[in-house]
XYZ file of C-alpha atoms in Angstrom:
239
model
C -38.949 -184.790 164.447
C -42.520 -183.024 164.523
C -45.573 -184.689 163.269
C -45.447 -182.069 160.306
C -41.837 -183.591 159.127
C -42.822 -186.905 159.660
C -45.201 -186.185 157.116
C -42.831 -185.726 154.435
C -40.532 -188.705 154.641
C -41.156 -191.584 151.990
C -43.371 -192.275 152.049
C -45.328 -188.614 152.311
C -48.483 -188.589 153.897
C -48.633 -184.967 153.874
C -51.236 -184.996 151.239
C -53.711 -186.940 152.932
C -56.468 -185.302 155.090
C -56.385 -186.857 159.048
C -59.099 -189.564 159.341
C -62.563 -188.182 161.316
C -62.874 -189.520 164.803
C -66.109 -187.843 166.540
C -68.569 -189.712 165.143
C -66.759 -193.026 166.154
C -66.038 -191.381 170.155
C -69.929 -190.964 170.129
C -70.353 -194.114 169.039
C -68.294 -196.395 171.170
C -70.246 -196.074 174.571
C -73.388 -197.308 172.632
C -71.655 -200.016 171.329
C -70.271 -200.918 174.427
C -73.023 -200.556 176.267
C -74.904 -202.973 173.816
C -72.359 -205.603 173.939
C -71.765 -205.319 177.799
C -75.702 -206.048 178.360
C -75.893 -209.280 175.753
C -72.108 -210.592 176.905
C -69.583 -210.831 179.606
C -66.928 -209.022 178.222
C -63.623 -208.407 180.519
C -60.733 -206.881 179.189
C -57.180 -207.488 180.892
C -53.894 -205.617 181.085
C -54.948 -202.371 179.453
C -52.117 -200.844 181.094
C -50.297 -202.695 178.075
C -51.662 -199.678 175.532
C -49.664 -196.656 175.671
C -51.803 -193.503 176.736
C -50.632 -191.168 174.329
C -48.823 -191.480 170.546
C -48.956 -193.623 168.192
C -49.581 -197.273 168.302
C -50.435 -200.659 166.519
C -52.951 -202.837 168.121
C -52.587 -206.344 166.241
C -55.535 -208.519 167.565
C -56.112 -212.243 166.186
C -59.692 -212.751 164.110
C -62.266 -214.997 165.161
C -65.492 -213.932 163.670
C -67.447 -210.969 163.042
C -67.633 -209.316 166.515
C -63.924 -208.381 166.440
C -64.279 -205.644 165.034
C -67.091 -203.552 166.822
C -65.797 -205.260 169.871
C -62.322 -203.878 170.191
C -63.669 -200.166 168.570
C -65.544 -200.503 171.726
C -63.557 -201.884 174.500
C -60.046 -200.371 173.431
C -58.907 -198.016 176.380
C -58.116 -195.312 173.067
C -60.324 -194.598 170.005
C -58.817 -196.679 167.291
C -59.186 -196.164 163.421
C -59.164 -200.140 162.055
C -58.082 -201.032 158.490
C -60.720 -203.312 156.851
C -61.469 -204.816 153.718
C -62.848 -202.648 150.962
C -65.942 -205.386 150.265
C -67.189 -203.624 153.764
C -67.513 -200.680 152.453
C -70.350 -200.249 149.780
C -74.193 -199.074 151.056
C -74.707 -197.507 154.451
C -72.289 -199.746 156.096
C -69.647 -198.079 153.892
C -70.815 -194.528 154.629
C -71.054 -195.613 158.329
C -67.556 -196.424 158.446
C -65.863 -194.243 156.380
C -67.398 -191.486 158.736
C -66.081 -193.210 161.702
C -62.512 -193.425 160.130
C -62.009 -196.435 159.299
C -59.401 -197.253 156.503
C -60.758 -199.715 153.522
C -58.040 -201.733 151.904
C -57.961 -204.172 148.519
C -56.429 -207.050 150.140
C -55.637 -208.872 147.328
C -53.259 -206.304 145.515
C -50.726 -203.684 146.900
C -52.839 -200.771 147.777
C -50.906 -198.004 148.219
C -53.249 -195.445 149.027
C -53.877 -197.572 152.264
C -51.211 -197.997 153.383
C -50.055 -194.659 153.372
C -53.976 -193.645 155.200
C -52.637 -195.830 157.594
C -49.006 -194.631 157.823
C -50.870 -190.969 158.040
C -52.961 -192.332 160.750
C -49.643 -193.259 163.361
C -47.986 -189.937 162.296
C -50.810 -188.205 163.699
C -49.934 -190.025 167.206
C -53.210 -192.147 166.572
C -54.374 -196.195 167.361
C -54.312 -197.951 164.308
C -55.860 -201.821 164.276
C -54.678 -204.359 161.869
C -55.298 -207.831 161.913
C -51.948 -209.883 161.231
C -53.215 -212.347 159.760
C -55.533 -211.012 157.005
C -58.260 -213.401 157.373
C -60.626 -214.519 160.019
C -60.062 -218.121 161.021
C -58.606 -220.008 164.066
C -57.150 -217.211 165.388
C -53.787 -218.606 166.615
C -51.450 -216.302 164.185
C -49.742 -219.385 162.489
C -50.052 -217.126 159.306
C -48.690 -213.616 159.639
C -48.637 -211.244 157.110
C -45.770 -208.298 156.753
C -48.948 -205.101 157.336
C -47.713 -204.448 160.978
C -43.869 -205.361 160.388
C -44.143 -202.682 157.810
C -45.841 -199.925 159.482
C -43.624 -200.325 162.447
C -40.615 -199.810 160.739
C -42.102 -196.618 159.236
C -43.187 -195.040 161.977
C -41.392 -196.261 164.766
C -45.032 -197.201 166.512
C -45.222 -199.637 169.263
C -47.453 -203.072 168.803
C -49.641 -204.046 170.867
C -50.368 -208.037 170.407
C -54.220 -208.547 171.788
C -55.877 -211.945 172.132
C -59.622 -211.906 171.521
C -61.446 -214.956 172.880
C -64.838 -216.459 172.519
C -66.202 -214.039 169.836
C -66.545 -217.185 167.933
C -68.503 -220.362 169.372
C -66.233 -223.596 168.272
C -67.079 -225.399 165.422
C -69.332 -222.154 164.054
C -69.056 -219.952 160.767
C -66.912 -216.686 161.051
C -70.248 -214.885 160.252
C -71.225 -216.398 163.392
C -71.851 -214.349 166.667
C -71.552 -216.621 170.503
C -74.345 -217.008 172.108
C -75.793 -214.623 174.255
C -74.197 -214.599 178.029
C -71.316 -216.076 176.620
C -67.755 -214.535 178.077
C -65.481 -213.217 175.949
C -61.913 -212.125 176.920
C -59.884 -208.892 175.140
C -55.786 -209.836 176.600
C -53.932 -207.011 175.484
C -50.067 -207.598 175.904
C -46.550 -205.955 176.592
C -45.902 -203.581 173.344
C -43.533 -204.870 170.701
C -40.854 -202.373 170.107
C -39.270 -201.716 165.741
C -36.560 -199.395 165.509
C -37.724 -197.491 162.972
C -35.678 -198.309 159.125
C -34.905 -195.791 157.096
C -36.097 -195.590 152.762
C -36.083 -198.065 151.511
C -37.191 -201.029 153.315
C -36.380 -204.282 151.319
C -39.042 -206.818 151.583
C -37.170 -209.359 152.749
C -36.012 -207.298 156.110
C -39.755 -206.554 156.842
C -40.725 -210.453 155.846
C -37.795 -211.231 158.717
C -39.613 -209.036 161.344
C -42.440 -209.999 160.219
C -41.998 -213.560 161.149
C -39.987 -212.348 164.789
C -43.392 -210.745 165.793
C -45.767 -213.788 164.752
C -43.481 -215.363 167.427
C -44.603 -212.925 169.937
C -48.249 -213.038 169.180
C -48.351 -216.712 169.071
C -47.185 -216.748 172.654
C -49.260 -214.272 173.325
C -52.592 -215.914 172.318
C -51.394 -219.215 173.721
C -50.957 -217.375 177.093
C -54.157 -215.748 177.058
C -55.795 -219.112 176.501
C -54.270 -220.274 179.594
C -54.594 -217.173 181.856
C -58.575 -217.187 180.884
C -59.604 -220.347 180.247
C -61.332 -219.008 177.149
C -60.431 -221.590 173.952
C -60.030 -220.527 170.679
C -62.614 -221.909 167.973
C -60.640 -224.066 166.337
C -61.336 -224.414 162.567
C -64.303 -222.374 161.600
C -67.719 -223.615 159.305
C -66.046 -222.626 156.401
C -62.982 -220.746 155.351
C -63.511 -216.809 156.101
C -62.778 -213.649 154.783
């Protein structure tokens, strides 16, 4: 099946325009050039992310850095899916330009999802945090996002473990301090067949739940391989 047909399965995407990317492939060498001078940043396995085609990366959340971090670091231009509260002002210009997808996280937006859906068809790297929410960054809450889009698109997952972009015991508005080391762990891909229209919601709660398994042993792994912590319980509860 082409890209073009992929397009018109439920549900279509063939009315959406592809996100832009330019802007954000001229951007990520600045950014990582930034973040390379103020921290020790060292990214392992990166054979783990599939060269070409589509694919989920599903990284835990620690604090604010995530985000500009892995745009930076991630062997592929990715287009990230992040609450709509970041987009208003410049910021919001900045990143719709840069193709990032805004989604109401507190209601089923459909538009989003299907952006996002779009987004794989197009054999692109989607990012979507699991578990909603920054915090401890463990994955002991998973939500069904990446479930979901796998079994629509048939697009691999790539767990990643991001350590030390939070100091323990800080806010998740917090940044580490500078020199500190922080470790990117991507992991082997998770494979979904993909499921056919319709997909009841308590088959993609099910896989769900088999691929918070996998990240979970993920993270826990990439604590031990690094030596890098997680947090622990931030300052106060984040968003």
């Amino acid at each position: 099946m082409t890209s073009g047909d992929q397009h018109l399965q439920p549900p279509r995407t063939d009315d959406l325009k592809p996100l832009p990317h330019r802007l954000h492939l001229a951007m990520r060498q600045g950014v990582r050039f930034y973040l390379g001078r103020k921290y020790e940043v060292v990214s392992h396995d990166v054979h783990h992310v599939p060269r070409t085609g589509p694919v989920i990366l599903a990284p835990n959340h620690l604090g604010i850095l995530d985000g500009p971090l892995l745009g930076a670091y991630s062997p592929r231009m990715i287009h990230a899916v992040s609450k709509i509260e970041a987009f208003t002002g410049f910021q919001g210009w900045l990143l719709t330009k840069v193709g990032q997808i805004p989604i109401d996280r507190f209601s089923v937006d459909t538009r989003a999802v299907r952006q996002a859906i779009r987004t794989l068809r197009d054999g692109r790297v989607l990012s979507v945090y699991p578990e909603g929410v920054r915090g401890t960054g463990d994955f002991t809450q998973v939500r069904t996002g990446v479930a979901y889009l796998a079994m629509v698109t048939g697009a691999p997952i790539v767990p990643v473990a991001l350590l030390g972009t939070r100091a323990p015991g800080q806010d998740v508005d917090s940044k580490p301090p500078k020199g500190s080391r922080i470790d990117v762990v991507y992991g082997e891909p998770i494979t979904i067949d993909p499921v056919s229209f319709p997909r009841r919601q308590f088959d993609v709660r099910a896989v769900a739940d088999e691929i918070g398994a996998v990240l979970r042993t993920h993270v826990q792994k990439a604590v031990v391989a690094t030596g890098n912590p997680l947090p622990g319980l931030p300052g106060h509860k984040g968003t």
